[in-house]
């Protein structure tokens, strides 16, 4: 019986497990970061870049945080542990792009209720459906731009999953026969095959996007950006900083040419703006807490400079950190938003209300 188990259970289980590992490696479509990058890809958006790094679940929260970093909205969270909704306030004078307006409309759609956190409620399910639609629309746009294939690769995952379930059926029969016949070696071998079959189901991706050659430069840029974000706590960060690569927020933040006192103060301020701009991408890569800690350290350094005032330059990071702590996870951020209000505190209803706010 042991021979039959090896030929009909162990060997097939090992083969499909190997194929599952190969499928996962192929699905990753990894790219190498040729150089460290300090800025997002030119002309792209956080939402589009999220799909190019397979960070779909984090895309809505990263895009919302991007709006906060750009000073277009402000996140207002209750005290940690209170389970209150996170308020979103439109900043006076901010101009929203079509993609940003679409995101807010998806978050605050017709089924939205801001009275309490949307946890396991019908409203939460409606939100998930709207965000899925936004992701699909973005995916179609990437396909039209020639960055990804129109169809996802799904047949390998489907085929291996079907084979795995058939294998589990055969292995279940062998377990019964081994127990009845008292065949301990056959039983152990069958259990090993069963473990490999179950592992195949978890390892094999159900589907993956097929990235086209045109997407390679962008994905390499994003990989380089991740390298920069991953050294947030290291002293090498300053050594990696490239004066030519660091895009300053405005001419007002650039250090004066003669290195006077104002120049000494504006250099760390410019670096803070650069790093704050990358916070949405830290969310995409799952590095938001490390990067927020880095920004807090830079803000503390700025507080000891000779700058006359910092205004709201460091408040955005604090608001985002409080909002994430209040909901427990950055992935939960979009599911925890409450009402959308304008600068006067009036609730904005739907996309029409957003246009009215900026058209007045």
XYZ file of C-alpha atoms in Angstrom, residues 55 63 103 110 122 126 139 170 187 287 296 316 332 344:
14
model
C -1.431 46.908 -3.144
C -5.229 57.890 -1.772
C -12.534 58.685 -4.649
C -25.607 57.351 -1.458
C -24.708 46.791 5.053
C -21.818 48.888 -0.056
C -7.357 48.741 -13.854
C -7.721 10.635 -3.015
C -0.666 6.810 6.912
C 5.685 51.007 6.066
C 7.791 62.879 13.821
C -0.948 66.755 8.881
C -9.578 50.171 8.078
C -17.492 75.712 7.732
